[in-house]
Coordinates of C-alpha atoms in Angstrom, one line a residue:
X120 CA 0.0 0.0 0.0
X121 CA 3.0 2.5 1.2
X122 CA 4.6 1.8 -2.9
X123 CA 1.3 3.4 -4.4
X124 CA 2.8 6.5 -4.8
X125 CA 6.5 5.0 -6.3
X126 CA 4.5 3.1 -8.6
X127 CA 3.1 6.1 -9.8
X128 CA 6.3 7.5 -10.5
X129 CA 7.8 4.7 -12.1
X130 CA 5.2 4.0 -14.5
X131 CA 5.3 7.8 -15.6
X132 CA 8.9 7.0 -16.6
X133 CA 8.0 3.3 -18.2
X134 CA 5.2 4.8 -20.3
X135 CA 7.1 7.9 -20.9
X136 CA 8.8 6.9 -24.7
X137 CA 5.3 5.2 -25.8
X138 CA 3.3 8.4 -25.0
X139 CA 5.8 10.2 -26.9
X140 CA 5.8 8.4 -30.0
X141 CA 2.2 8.9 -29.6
X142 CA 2.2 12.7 -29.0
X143 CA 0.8 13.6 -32.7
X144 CA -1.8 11.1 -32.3
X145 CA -2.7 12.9 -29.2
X146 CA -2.7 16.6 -31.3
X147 CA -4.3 15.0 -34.2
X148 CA -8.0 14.1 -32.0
X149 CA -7.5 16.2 -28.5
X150 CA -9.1 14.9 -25.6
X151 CA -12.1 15.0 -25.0
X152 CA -14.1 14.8 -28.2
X153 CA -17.5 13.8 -26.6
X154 CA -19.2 13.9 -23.1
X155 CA -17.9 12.8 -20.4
X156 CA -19.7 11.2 -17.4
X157 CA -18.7 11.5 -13.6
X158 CA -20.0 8.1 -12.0
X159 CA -21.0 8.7 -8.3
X160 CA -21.3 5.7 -5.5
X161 CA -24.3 6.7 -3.7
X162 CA -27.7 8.8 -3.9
X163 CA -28.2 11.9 -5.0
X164 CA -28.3 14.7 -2.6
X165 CA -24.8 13.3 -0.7
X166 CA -21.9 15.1 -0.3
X167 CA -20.0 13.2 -2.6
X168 CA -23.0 13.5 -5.1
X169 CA -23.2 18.0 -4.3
X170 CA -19.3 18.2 -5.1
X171 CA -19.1 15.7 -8.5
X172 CA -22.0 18.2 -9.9
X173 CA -20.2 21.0 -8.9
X174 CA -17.1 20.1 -10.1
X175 CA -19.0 18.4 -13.3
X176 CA -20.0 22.5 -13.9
X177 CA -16.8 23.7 -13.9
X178 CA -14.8 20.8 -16.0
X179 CA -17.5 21.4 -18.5
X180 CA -16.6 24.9 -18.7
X181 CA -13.0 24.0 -18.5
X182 CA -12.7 21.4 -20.9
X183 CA -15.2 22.5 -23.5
X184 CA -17.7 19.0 -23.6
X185 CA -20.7 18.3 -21.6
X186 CA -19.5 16.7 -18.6
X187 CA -22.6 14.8 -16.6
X188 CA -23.3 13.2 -13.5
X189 CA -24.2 9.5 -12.9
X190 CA -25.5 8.0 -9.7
X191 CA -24.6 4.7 -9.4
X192 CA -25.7 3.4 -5.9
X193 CA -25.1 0.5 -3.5
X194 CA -22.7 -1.5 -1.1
X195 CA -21.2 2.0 0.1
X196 CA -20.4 3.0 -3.3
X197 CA -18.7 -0.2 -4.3
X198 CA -21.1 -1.0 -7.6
X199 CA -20.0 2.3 -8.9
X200 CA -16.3 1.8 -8.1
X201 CA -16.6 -1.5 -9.8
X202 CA -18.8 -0.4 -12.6
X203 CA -15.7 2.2 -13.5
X204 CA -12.8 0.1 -12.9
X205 CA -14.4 -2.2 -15.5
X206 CA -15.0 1.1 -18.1
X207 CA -12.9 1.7 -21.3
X208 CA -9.9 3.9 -20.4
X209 CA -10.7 6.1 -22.6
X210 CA -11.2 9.1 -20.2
X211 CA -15.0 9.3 -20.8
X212 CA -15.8 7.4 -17.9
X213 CA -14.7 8.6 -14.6
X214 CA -15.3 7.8 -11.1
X215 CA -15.7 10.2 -7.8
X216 CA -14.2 8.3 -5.3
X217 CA -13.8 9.3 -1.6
X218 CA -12.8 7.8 1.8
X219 CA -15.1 5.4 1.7
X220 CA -13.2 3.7 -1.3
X221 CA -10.1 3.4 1.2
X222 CA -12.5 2.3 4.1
X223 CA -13.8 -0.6 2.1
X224 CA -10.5 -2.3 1.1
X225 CA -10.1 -3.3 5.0
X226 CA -13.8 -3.9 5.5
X227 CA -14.7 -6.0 2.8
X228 CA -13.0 -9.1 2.9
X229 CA -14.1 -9.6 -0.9
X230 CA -14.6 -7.2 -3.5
X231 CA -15.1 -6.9 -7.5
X232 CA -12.2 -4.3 -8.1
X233 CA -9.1 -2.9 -6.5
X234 CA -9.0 1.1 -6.2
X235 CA -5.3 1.0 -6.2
X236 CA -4.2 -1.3 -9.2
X237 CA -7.7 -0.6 -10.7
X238 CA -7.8 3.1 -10.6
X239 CA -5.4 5.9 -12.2
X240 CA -5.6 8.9 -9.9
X241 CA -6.4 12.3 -11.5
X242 CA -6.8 14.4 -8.6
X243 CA -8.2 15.6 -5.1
X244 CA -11.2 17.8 -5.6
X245 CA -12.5 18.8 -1.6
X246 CA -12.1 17.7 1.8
X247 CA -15.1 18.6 4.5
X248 CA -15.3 17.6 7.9
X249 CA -18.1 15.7 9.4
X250 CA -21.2 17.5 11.6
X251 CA -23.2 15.7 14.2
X252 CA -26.8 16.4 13.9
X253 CA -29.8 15.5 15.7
X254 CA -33.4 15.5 15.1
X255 CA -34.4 18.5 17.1
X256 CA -37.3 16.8 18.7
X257 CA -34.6 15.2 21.3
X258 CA -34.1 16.7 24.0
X259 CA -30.0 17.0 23.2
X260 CA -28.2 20.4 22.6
X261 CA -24.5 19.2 23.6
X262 CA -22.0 16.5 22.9
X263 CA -22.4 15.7 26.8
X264 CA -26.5 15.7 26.8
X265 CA -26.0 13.7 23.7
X266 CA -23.6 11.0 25.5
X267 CA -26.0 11.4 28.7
X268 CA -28.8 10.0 26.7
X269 CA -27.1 7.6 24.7
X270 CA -25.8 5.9 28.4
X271 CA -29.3 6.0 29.4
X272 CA -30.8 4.4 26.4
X273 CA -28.4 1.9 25.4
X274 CA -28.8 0.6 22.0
X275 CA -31.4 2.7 21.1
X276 CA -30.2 5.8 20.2
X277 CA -29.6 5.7 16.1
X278 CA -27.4 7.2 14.3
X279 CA -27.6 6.8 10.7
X280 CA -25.0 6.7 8.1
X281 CA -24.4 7.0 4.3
X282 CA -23.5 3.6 4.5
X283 CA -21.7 0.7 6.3
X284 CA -17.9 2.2 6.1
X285 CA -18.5 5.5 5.3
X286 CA -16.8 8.0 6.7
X287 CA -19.7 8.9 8.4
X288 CA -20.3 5.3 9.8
X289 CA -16.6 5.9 11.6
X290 CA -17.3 8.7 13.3
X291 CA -20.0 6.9 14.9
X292 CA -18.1 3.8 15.7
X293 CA -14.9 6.4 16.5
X294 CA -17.6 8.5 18.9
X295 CA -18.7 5.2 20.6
X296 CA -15.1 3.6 21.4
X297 CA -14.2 7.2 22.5
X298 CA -17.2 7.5 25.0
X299 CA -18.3 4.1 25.7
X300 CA -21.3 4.2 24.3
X301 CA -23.9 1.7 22.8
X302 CA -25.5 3.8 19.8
X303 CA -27.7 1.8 16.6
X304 CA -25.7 2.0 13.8
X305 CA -28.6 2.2 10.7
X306 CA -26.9 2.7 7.6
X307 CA -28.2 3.7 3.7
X308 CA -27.9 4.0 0.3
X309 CA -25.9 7.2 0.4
X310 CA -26.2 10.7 2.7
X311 CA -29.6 11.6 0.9
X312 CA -31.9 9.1 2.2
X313 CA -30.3 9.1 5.4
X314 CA -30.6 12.7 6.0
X315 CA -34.4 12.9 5.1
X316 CA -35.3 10.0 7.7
X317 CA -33.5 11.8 10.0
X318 CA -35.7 14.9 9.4
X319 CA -38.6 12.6 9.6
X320 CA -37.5 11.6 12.9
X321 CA -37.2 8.0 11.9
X322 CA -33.6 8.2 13.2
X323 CA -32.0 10.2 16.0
X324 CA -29.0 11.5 14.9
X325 CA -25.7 11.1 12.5
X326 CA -22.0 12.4 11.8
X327 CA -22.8 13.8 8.5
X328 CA -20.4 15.0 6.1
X329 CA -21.1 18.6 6.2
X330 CA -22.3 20.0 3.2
X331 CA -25.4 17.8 2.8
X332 CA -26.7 18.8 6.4
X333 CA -25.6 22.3 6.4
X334 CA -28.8 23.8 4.7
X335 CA -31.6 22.1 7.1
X336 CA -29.0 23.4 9.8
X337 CA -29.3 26.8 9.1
X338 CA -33.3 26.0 8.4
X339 CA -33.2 25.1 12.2
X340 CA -34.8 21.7 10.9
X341 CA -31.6 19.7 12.2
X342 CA -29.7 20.8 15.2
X343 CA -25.8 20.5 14.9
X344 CA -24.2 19.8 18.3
X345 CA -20.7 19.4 17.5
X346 CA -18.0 19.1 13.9
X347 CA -15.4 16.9 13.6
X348 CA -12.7 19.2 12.7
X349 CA -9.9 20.4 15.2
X350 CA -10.9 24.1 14.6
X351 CA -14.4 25.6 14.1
X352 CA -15.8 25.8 11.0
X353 CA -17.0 29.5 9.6
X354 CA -20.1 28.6 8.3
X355 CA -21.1 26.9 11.9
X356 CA -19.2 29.1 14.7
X357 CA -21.2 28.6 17.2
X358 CA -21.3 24.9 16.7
X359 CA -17.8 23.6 18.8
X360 CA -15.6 20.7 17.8
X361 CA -15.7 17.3 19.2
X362 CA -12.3 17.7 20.7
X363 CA -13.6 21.2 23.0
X364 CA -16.4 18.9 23.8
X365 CA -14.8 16.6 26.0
X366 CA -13.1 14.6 23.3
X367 CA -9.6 15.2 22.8
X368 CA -8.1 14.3 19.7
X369 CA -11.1 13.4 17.4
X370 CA -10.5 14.3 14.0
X371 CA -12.2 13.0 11.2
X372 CA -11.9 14.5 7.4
X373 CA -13.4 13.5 4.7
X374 CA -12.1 13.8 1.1
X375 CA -13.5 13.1 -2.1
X376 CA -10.8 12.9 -5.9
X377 CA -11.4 12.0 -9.6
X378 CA -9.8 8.5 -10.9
X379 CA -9.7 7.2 -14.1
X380 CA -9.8 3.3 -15.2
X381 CA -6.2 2.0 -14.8
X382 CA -4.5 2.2 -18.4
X383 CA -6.4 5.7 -19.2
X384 CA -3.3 7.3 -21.1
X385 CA -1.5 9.1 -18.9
X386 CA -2.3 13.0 -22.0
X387 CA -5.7 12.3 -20.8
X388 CA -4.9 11.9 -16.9
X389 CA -2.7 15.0 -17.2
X390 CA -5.4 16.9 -19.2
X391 CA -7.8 16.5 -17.1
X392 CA -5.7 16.8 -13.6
X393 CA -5.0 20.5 -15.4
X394 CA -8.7 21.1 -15.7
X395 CA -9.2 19.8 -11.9
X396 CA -6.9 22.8 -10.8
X397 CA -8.0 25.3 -13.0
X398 CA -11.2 24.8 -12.0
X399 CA -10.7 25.1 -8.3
X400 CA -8.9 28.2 -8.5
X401 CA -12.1 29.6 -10.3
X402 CA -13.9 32.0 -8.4
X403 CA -17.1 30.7 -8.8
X404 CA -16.1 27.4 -7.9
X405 CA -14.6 28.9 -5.0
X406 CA -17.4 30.7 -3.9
X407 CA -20.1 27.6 -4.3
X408 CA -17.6 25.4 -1.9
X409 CA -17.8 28.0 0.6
X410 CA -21.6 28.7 0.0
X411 CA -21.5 24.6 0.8
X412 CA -19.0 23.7 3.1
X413 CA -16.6 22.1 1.4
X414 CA -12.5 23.2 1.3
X415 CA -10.5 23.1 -1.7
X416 CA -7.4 20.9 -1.2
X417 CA -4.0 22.3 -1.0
X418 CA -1.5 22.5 -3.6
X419 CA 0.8 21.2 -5.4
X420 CA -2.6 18.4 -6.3
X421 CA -1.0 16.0 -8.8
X422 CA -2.1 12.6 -10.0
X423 CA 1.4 11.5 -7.9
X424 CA 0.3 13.6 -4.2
X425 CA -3.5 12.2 -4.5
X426 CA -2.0 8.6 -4.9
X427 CA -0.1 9.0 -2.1
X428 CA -2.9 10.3 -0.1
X429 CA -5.3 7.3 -1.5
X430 CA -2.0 5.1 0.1
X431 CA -1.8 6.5 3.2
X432 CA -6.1 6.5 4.2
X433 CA -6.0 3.1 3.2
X434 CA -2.9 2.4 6.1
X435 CA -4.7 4.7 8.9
X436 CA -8.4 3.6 8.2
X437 CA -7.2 0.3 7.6
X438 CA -6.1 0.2 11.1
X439 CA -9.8 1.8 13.0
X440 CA -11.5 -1.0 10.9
X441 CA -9.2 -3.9 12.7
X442 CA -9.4 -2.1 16.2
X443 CA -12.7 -1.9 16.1
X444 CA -13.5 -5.1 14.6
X445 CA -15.4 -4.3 11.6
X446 CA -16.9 -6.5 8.7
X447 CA -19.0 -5.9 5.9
X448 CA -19.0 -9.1 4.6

């Protein structure tokens, strides 16, 4: 897993004669020549789902094709994963991956693809931290009340998730080692559906990624009671950290990159990394990740730094699956 990133590098030298001698076939049809479709894990209405359509606006604009949005939902976004790794590498089918996708390699014991050797990465598009929200019928308004009522109604308390593995599911599972807790775990098909039957009041609470929560937040329809972060967040200052609460140390971040089926060329991986970080430097890109909650990751972002980064979650959340003894199947 730790070799992800070397491997990157030496197949950039490998492949480096071939795509040269292919350089004018390259300048005779420039990528793209058609549309090009984002393929998303989960449910509409997520946060991985509200940053792919954001991003799908700007690498339209960037790239001059139609670039569109695909929700492919299920097993914590592992038939969409799968359905991509399996796609021509042509550069016309793309894949949104996240955490989760370095969550599930530890907490599957069997799956249909590999995100490292079936996966090119392209690069990071946002990182958000996780909010915990509660239905405001519940008579919680801190992390301690919430921890108080959770002691004294053991295995009842839910807290829903966008799915078994999710980022989200870990900050429940994180929250409960951390506090000693016994809280339901009821996960879905993505953020979306979750997050409505928690309005509904069919489920107490959840450690939502931020952005899909945010707006029934400041609708007073969902009450926030801590973030995940290790500093406030600007959007939610009144709303303290999990680690000011009485938790030291709890810091969860979600992320969310583009990858390409392995074998895309790298032209096309570089291409479109290029319209990646033209487009996050673009004001109005800029403006609709603040207006949602998401942060634009830092630079240099290359194909090379978000492999490393896909390496390195897949050591660290390899090891909270393990600890905490986690299958999925």
């Amino acid at each position: 897993m730790k070799t992800f990133g070397k491997r990157w590098t030496a197949a950039a030298v490998a492949l480096s004669g071939s795509l040269l001698a292919a350089a004018p076939a390259w300048a005779a049809n420039p990528y793209p020549e058609r549309p090009i479709t984002l393929v998303v894990g989960y449910a509409a209405g997520g946060a991985t789902d509200i940053v792919a359509r954001l991003m799908a606006k700007s690498l339209s604009e960037e790239l001059k094709q139609t670039v569109v949005v695909e929700n492919k939902t299920g097993a914590n976004s592992n038939i969409g994963a799968e359905i991509v790794s399996r796609a021509a590498p042509d550069g016309y089918t793309l894949y949104v991956g996240s955490i989760a996708n370095t969550i599930n390699r530890t907490l599957y014991s069997q799956l249909n693809y590999d995100f490292v050797k079936g996966f090119e990465p392209v690069g990071l598009l946002a990182t958000i931290p996780n909010i915990l929200v509660v239905n405001p019928k519940l008579p919680i308004k801190t992390v301690q009340e919430y921890i108080a009522y959770a002691k004294q109604h053991p295995g009842k308390l839910t807290c829903a998730s966008s799915g078994s593995g999710s980022s989200i599911h870990l900050s429940c599972e994180l929250f409960k080692m951390k506090t000693g807790t016994d809280i339901l775990h009821v996960p879905y098909r993505g953020s979306g559906p979750a997050v409505a039957d928690l309005l509904g009041g069919q489920v107490d609470s959840m450690f939502d990624n931020l952005p899909s929560s945010l707006p029934h937040v400041q609708a007073g329809k969902l009450r926030a009671i801590g973030v995940t972060s290790p500093k406030r967040l600007p959007v939610t200052p009144d709303v303290p950290t999990l680690d000011e609460s009485g938790l030291p140390g709890f810091d969860v971040e979600s992320w969310f990159g583009l990858v390409a089926p392995a074998g895309t060329p790298r032209p096309v991986i570089d291409r479109l990394n290029q319209a990646v970080n033209k487009a996050l430097a673009s004001p109005e890109l800029q403006a609709s990740y603040k207006q949602s909650g998401f942060f634009a990751p830092q630079q240099p972002n290359t194909p090379e730094t978000f492999g490393k980064k896909i390496a390195s979650e897949i050591d660290k959340w390899g090891a909270v699956v393990k600890s905490a003894n986690l299958k999925a199947n």
